[in-house]
XYZ file of C-alpha atoms in Angstrom:
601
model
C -7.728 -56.946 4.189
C -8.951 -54.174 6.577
C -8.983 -55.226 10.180
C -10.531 -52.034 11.276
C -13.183 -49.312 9.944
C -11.489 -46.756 9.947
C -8.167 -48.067 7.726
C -11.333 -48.801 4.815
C -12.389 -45.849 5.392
C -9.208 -43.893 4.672
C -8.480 -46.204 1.811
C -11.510 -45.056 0.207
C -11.058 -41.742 0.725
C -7.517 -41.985 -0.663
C -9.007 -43.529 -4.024
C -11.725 -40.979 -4.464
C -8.713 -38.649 -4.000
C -6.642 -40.228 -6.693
C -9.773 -40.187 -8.868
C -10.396 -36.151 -8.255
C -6.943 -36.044 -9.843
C -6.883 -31.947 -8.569
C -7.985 -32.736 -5.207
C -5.138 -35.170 -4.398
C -2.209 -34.253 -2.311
C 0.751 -32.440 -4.790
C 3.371 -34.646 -5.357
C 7.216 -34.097 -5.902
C 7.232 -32.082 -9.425
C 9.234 -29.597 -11.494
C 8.354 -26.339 -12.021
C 9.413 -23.715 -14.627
C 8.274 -20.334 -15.745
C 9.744 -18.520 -19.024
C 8.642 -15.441 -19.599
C 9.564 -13.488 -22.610
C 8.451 -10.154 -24.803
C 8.720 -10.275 -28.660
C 6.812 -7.415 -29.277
C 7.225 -4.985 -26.582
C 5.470 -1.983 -28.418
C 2.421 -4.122 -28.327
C 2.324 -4.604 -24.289
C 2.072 -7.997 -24.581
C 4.023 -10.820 -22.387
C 4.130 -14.208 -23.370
C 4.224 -17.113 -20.258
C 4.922 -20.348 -20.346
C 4.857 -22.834 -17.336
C 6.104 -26.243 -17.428
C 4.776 -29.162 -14.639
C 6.927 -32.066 -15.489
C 5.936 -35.204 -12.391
C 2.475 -34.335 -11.754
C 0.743 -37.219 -13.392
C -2.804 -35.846 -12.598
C -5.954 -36.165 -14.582
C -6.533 -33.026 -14.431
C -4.472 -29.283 -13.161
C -6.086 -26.254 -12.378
C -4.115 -22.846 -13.252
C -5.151 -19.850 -11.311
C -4.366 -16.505 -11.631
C -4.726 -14.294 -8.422
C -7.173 -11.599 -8.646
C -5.433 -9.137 -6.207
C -1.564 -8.007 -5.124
C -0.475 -8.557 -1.588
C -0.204 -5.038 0.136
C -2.821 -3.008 -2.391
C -6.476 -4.171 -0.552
C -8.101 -4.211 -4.000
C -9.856 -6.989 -6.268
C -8.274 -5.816 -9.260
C -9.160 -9.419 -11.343
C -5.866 -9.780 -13.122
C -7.189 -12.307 -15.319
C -9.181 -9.841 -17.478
C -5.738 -9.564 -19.295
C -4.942 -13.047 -19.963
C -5.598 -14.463 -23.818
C -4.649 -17.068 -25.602
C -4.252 -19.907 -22.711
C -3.123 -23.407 -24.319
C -1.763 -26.638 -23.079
C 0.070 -29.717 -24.466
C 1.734 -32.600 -23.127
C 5.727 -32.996 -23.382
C 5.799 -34.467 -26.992
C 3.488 -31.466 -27.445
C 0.106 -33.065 -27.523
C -2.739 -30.462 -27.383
C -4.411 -31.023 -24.093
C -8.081 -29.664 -23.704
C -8.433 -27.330 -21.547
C -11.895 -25.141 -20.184
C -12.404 -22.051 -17.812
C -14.011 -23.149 -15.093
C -14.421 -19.709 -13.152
C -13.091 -15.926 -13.427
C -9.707 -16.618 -13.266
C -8.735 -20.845 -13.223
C -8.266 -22.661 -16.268
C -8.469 -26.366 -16.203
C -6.311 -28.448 -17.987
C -7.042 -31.830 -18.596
C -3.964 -33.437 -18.382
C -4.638 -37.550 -18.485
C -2.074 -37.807 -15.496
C 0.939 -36.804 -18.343
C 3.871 -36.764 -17.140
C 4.836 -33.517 -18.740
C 2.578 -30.108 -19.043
C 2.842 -27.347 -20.530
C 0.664 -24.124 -20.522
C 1.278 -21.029 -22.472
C -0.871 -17.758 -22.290
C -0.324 -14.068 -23.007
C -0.984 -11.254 -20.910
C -1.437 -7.415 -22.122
C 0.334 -5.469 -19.755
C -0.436 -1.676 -20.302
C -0.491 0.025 -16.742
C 2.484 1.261 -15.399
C 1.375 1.510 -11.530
C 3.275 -0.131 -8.548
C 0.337 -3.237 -8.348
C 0.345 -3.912 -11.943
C 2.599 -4.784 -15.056
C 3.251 -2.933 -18.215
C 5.379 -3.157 -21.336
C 6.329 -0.856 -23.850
C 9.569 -0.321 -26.431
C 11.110 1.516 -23.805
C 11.089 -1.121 -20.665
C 8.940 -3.836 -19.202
C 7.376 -4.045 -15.429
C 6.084 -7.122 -14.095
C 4.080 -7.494 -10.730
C 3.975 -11.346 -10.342
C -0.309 -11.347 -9.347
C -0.968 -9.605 -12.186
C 1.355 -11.739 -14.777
C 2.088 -15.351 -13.339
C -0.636 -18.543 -12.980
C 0.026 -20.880 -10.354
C -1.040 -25.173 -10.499
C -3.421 -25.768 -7.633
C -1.715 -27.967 -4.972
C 1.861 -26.638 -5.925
C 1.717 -23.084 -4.269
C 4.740 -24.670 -2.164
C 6.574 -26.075 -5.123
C 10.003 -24.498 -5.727
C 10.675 -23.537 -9.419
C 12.584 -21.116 -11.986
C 11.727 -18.625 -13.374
C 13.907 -17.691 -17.342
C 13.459 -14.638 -18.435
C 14.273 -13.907 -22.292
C 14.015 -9.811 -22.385
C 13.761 -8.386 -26.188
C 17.070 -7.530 -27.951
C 16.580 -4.089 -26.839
C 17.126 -4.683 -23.469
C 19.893 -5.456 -21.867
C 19.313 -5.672 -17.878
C 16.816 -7.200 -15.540
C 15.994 -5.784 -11.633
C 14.518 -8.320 -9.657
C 14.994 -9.568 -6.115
C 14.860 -13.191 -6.527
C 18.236 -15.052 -6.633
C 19.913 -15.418 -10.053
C 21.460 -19.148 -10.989
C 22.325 -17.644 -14.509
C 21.900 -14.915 -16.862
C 18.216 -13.956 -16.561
C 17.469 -17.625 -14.471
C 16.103 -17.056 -11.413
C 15.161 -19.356 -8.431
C 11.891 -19.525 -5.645
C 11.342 -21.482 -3.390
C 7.479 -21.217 -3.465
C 4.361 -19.691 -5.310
C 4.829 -16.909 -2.513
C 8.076 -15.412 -3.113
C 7.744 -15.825 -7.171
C 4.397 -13.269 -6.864
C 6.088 -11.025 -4.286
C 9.444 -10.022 -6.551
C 8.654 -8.068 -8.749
C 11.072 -7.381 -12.423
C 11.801 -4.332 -13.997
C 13.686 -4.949 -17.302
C 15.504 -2.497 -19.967
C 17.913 -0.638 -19.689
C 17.918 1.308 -16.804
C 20.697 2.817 -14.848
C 21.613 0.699 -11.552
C 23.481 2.276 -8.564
C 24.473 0.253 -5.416
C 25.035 1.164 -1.743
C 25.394 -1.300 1.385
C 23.579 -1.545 4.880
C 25.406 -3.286 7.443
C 27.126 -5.318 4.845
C 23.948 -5.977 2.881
C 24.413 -4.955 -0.560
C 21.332 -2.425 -2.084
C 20.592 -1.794 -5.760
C 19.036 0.657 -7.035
C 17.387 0.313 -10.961
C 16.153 3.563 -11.747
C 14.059 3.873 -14.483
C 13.535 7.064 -16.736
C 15.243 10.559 -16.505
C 15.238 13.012 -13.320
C 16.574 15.543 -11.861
C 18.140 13.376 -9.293
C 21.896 13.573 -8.505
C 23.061 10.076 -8.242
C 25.832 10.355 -5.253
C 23.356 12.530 -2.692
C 20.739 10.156 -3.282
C 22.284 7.245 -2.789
C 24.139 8.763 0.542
C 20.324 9.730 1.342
C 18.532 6.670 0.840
C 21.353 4.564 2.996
C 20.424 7.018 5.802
C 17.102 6.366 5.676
C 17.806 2.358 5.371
C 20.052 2.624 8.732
C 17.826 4.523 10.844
C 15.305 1.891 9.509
C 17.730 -0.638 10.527
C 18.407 1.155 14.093
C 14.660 0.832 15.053
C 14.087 -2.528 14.295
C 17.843 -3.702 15.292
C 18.661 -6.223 12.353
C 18.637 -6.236 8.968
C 17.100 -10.120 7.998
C 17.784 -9.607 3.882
C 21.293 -10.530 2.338
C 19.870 -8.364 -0.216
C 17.758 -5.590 -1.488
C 16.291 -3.775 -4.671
C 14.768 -0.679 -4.986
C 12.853 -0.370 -8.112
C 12.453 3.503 -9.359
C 9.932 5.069 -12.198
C 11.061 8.366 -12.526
C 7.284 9.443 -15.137
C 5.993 12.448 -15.604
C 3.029 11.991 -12.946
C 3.889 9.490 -10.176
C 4.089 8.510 -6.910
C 3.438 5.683 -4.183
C 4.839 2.489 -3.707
C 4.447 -0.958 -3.020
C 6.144 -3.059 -0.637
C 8.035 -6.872 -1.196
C 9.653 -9.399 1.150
C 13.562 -7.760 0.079
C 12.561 -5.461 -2.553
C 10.122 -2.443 -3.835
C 8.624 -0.517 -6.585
C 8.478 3.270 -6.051
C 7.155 5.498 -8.340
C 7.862 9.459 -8.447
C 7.933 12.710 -10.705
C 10.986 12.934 -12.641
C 11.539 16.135 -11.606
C 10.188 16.056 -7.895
C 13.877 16.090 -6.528
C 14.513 19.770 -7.639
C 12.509 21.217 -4.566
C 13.286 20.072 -0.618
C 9.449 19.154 -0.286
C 9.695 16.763 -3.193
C 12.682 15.529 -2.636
C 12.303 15.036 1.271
C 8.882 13.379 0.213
C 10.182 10.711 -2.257
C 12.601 9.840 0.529
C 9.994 9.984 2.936
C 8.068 7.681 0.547
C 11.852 5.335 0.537
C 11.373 5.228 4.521
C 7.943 4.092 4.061
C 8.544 0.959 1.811
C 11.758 0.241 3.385
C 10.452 -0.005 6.801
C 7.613 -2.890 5.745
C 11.039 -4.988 5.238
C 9.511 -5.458 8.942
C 6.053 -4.235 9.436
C 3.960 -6.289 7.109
C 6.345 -8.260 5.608
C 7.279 -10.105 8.537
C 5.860 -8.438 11.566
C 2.099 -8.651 10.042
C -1.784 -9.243 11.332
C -3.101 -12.613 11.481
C -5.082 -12.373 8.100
C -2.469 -11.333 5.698
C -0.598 -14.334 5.234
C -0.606 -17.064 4.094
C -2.567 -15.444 1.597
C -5.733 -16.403 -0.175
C -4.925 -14.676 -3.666
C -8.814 -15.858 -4.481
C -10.469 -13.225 -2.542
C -10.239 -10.573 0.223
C -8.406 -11.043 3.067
C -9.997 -8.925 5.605
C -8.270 -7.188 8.775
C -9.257 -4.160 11.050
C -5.356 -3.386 11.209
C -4.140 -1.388 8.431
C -3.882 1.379 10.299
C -0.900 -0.385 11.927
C 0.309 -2.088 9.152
C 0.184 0.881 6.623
C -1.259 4.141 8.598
C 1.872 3.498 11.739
C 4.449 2.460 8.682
C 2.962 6.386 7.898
C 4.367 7.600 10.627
C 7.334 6.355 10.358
C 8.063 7.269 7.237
C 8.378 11.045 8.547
C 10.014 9.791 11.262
C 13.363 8.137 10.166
C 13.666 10.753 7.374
C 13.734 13.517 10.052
C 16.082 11.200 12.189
C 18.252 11.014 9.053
C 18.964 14.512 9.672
C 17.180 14.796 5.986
C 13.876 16.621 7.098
C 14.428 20.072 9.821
C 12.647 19.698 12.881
C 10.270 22.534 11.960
C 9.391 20.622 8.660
C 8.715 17.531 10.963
C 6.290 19.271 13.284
C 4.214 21.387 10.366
C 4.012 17.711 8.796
C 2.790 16.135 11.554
C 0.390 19.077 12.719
C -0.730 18.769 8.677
C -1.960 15.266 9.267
C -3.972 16.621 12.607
C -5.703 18.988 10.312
C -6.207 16.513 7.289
C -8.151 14.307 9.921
C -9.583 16.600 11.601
C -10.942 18.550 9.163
C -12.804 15.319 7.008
C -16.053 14.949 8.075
C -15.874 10.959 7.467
C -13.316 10.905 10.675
C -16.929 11.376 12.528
C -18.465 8.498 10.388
C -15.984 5.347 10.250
C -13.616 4.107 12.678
C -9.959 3.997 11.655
C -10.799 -0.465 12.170
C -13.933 0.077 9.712
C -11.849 1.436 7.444
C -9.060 -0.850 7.457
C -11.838 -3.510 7.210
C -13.480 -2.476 4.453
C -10.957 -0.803 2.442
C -11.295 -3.567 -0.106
C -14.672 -1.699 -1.265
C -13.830 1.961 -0.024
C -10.561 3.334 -0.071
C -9.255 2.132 -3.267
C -13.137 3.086 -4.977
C -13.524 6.364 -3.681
C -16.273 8.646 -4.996
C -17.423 12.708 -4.314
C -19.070 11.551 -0.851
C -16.093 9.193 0.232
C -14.642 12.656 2.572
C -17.838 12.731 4.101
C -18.087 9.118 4.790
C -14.699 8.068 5.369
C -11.083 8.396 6.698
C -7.486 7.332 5.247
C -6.427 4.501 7.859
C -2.786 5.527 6.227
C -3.436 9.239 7.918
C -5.374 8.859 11.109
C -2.829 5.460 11.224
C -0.272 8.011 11.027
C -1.524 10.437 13.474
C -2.505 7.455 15.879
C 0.923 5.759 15.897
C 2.567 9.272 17.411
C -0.422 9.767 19.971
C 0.755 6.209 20.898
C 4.098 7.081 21.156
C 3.998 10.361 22.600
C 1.992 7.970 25.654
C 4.804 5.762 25.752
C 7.403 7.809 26.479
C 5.550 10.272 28.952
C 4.286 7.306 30.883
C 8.118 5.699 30.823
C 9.903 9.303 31.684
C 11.736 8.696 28.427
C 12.597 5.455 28.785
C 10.625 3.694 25.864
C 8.680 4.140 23.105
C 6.797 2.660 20.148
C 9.680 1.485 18.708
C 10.452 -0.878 21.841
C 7.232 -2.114 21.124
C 7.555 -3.057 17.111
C 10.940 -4.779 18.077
C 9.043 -7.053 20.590
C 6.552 -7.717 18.349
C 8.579 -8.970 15.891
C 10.966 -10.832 18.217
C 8.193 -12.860 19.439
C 5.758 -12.830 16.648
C 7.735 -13.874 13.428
C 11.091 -14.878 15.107
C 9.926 -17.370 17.476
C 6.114 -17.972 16.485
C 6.365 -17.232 12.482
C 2.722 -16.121 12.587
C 0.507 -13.148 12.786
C -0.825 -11.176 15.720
C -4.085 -10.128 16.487
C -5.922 -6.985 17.752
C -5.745 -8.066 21.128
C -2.446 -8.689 20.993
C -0.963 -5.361 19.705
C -2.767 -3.986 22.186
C -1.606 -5.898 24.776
C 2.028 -5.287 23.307
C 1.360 -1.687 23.711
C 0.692 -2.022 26.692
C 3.384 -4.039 28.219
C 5.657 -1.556 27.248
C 3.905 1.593 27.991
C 3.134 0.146 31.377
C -0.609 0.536 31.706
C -3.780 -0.138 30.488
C -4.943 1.514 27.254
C -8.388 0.488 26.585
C -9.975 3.563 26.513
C -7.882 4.874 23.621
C -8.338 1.819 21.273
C -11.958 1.982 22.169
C -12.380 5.523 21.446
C -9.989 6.277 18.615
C -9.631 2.995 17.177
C -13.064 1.316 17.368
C -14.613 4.682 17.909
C -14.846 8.276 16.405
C -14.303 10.429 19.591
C -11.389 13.454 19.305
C -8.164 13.056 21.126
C -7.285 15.976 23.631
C -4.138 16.443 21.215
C -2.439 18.593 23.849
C -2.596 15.843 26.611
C -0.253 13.588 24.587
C 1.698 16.996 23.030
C 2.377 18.421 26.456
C 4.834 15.217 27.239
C 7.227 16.344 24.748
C 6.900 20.186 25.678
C 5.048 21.122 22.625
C 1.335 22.513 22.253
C -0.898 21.897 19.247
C -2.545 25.392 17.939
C -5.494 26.186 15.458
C -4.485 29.477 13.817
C -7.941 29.811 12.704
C -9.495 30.141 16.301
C -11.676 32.406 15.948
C -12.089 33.477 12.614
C -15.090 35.177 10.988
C -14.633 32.683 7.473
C -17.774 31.415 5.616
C -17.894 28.043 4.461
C -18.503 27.900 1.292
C -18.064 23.705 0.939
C -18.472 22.970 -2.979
C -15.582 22.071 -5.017
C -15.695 22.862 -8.549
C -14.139 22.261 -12.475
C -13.923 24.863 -14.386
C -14.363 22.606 -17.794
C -15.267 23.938 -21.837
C -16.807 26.923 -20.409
C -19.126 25.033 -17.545
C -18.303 25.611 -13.877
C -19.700 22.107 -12.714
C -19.619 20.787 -9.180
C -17.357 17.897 -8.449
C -17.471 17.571 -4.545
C -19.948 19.011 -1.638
C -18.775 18.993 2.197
C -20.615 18.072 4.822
C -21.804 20.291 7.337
C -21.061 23.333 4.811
C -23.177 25.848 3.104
C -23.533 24.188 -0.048
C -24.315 20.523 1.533
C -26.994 22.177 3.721
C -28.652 24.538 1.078
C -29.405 21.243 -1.291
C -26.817 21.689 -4.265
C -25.670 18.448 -5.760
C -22.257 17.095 -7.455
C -22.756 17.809 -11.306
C -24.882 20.698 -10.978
C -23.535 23.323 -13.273
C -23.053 27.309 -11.565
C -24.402 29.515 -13.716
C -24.829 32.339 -11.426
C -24.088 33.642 -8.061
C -26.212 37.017 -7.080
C -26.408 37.041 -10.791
C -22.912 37.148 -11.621
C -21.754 34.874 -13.878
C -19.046 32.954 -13.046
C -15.827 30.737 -14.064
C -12.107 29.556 -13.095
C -12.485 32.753 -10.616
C -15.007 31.420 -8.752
C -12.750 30.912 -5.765
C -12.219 34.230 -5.399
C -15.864 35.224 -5.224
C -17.059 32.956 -2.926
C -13.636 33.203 -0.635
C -14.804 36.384 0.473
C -18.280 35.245 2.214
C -18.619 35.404 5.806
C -21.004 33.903 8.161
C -24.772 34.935 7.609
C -24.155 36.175 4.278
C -27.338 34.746 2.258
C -26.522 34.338 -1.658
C -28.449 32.785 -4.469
C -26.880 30.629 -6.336
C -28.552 29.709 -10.275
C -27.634 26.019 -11.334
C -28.741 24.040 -13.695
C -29.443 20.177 -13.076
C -29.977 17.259 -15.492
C -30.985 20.865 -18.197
C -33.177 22.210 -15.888
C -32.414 25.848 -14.543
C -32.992 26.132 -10.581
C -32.471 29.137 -8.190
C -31.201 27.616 -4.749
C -30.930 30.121 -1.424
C -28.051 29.888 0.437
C -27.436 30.733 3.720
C -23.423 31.121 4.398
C -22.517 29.338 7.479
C -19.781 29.969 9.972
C -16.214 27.877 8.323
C -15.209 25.526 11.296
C -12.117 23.979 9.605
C -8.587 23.844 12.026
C -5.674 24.881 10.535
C -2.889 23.575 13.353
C 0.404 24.001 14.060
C 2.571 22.681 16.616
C 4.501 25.378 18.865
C 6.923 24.664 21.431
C 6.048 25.271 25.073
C 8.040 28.062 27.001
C 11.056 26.830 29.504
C 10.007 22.996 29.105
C 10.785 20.659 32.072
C 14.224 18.724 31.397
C 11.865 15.493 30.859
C 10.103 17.501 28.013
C 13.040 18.177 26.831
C 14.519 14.204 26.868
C 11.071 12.837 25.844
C 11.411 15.190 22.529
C 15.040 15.303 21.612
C 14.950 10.707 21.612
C 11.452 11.066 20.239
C 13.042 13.343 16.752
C 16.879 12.105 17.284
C 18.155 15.647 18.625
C 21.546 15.365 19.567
């Protein structure tokens, strides 16, 4: 029957396929999801997912354990209860856990299965899902299983809100009323749904239709922001030069305490105060926080590093470049809202010389790299504890601060000519429109420096892989500007504890490296009770503000309910506090390289 090894070979290891059932090859199937909410005040979803055609002996379900874009094992299946399967004619099939978050069903190759589970949904952040009698959020990690072997399976996806509400946000394509297509696993998980009754405005982008669901009261004023946020989408657009959505959704939760955002192939969830847009800070930040999302449409969606994506939504996916993907999206963010015309020039520069200072000023910056951190912010960034500003930095800042020194290069060694957005448009030209894949370290570098024209190992060795301080004003100078620290020279102490003020204790939460309190010995949670023998409280600020350098103070603590009297010597305050200040008569290239580089007409 065989007439060579190797056909009996493959034969055989086609039937022990067929006999793993799982293991075999996914076959042409049918896929539906209903989702629905019968008793929204007690946060619970209910999910049902149909797999008519499989005809296995047996289909694993697996819930994700973390949400593309938020580097976090956040094991979504905690949440899940009640998981249950029958056949078509609705035949219990059995059905085990076989690990943390996959449930086997053993399905006797039906043709029909169906799994239903709930899922308590009670935290209203931009990675998770939450339901309540006022609305329902759903982040598809968090909520939706997938079969094993049908992550590429297109589906639907019915969604039967409670009689209260009356409207569903969602960027996936609508068939019907509340029917929804995908065309894989992918795209279901990355669309998030926001359904009530919130209010929905609309604007349009080179043709491409925006909405808007805002959820919850503000202060907002519906016609400015609107005009606002399609500024910020076109100078988004203008940078990247095309628009590759035929539509988008911005998803708004106007709380009481908010903020951040999370990013999706043609939509997002943002998350503010509901009164942050009665001041210009809080209103140029939300729109700054707009940019931000809007403009990983490209960076990360599509233009993205090797590792994240396809993604493994088992475990980690580890990269050293989030300080492009998130920490140079940070820069940008500032960037196209002060190209909008929406941020001042001056607000622009004292934001930008605040991020200098922010890095600057952590004593982790002298720790980890910016690629350490990206690596490992799966265990660090999003688990931060009292000694995580002493041992780390914010690949979103020093990404931030990075992406201008890299511009600022650009455009002084191309009199002008480019810049670091030449260099994101040829990235993604050649990296998702002709290759569809990810780049690598080496390569953004060597994008970099195709455009800037020269060699720039030296800077992604010693800022990116390494913890050495740029000469700010050597990159600063190109665009006529000089970066100042206002406290040169300054007699301050450094005092270096932070402290809560909490049911009469004064305990402390936080101690600085390289300050008076972190080299005189006192600890997070030892309680103040004393300084020089004053007692003190909430106005302990203004007591130790007023040390200088050599000062020597005792301070009386008590730790774990024993009293201790620790010396302290007061040492000299070396924090920066910059700003940036423009250079007298600047050379007309100074002059070019800064009005392109902030959009001054």
């Amino acid at each position: 029957m065989f007439s060579k090894p190797n056909q009996l070979k493959s034969f055989l290891l086609l039937f022990m396929f067929m006999l793993a059932g799982a293991a075999s090859p996914a076959v042409a199937a049918e896929l539906k999801y209903t989702l629905e909410m019968p008793e929204p005040h007690t946060h619970y979803f209910e999910v049902s997912i149909s797999l008519d055609g499989a005809r296995k002996n047996y289909i694993d379900f697996t819930m994700p354990v973390w949400a593309p874009g938020s580097y976090l094992v956040r094991e979504f299946s905690k949440n899940v209860e009640g998981f249950a399967a029958t056949d078509g004619s609705g035949n219990a099939l059995r059905s085990e856990k076989i690990d943390k978050n996959t449930w086997r069903v053993h399905s006797k190759r039906a043709a029909a299965v169906r799994v239903k589970y709930k899922v308590y949904a009670y935290e209203l952040t931009v990675r998770t899902s939450y339901l309540d009698a006022s609305h329902g959020y759903v982040n598809g990690t968090s909520m939706f299983m997938y079969p094993e072997g049908y992550e590429k399976q297109a589906g639907t996806l019915t969604v039967v809100p409670h009689k209260s509400f009356s409207k569903v946000a969602t960027g996936l394509k609508e068939t019907s009323k509340f029917t929804y297509t995908f065309p894989n696993y992918d795209i279901l998980a990355d669309s998030p749904l926001e359904i009530g009754n919130h209010e929905v405005y609309t604007f349009e982008v080179n043709g491409v239709p925006h909405e808007v669901a805002m959820y919850g009261d503000g202060n907002y004023e519906p016609e400015r922001l609107m005009a606002d946020m399609k500024r910020v989408a076109e100078e988004s657009v203008k940078i990247m030069g095309e628009l590759p959505i035929d539509r988008y959704v911005f998803i708004v939760h106007n709380l009481q305490r908010g903020g951040g955002g999370l990013e999706h192939l043609n939509s997002t969830t943002l998350q503010t105060s509901r009164f942050n847009y009665g001041t210009e800070s809080g209103y140029t930040g939300f729109l700054s926080l707009v940019a931000h999302e809007y403009f990983h449409l490209w960076n990360v969606k599509r233009l993205r590093p090797a590792p994240l994506g396809p993604f493994n939504y088992n475990q980690e996916n580890y990269t050293t470049l989030l300080w492009v993907s998130e920490g140079i999206t940070s820069y940008y963010d500032d960037l196209i809202t002060r190209r909008a015309g929406i941020m001042s020039e001056q607000r622009y520069l004292d934001v930008i010389a605040g991020s200098i200072s922010s890095v600057e000023n952590a004593p982790g910056n002298k720790v980890q790299s910016i690629a350490e951190s990206s690596f490992d912010a799966w265990i660090k960034y999003y688990r931060q504890n009292e000694n995580s500003p002493n041992a780390e930095v914010s690949y979103y800042t020093k990404g931030g601060v990075l992406g201008q020194l890299l511009n600022l290069e650009i455009m002084k060694n191309t009199n002008g000519e480019k810049s670091l957005d030449d260099v994101f448009r040829n990235m993604y030209e050649r990296y998702y429109k002709q290759l569809n894949r990810g780049f690598t370290e080496k390569e953004f570098q060597a994008a970099v420096e195709q455009v800037a024209g020269k060699k720039m190992d030296a800077f992604f060795a010693d800022y990116v892989h390494g913890t050495k301080t740029p000469d700010y004003n050597n990159y600063f100078s190109a665009a006529g500007l000089q970066l100042v620290n206002l406290n040169q020279g300054a007699q301050t102490g450094s005092w270096g504890a932070t402290t809560l003020f909490n049911d009469g204790r004064l305990t402390i939460t936080g101690v600085t490296r390289g300050s008076s309190a972190y080299a005189s010995g006192l600890n997070v949670k030892d309680e103040i009770i004393a300084i020089n023998g004053y007692r003190l409280g909430n106005d302990i600020d203004r007591y130790v503000g007023g040390l200088k350098p050599g000062d020597e103070i005792e301070v009386l603590i008590s730790r774990d309910g024993l009293l201790q009297l620790i010396p302290v010597k007061v040492l000299q305050d070396n924090r920066a506090r910059y700003k940036l200040e423009k250079v007298k008569n600047p050379t007309a290239q100074q002059t070019k390289i800064y009005n392109k580089w902030l959009g001054v007409n």
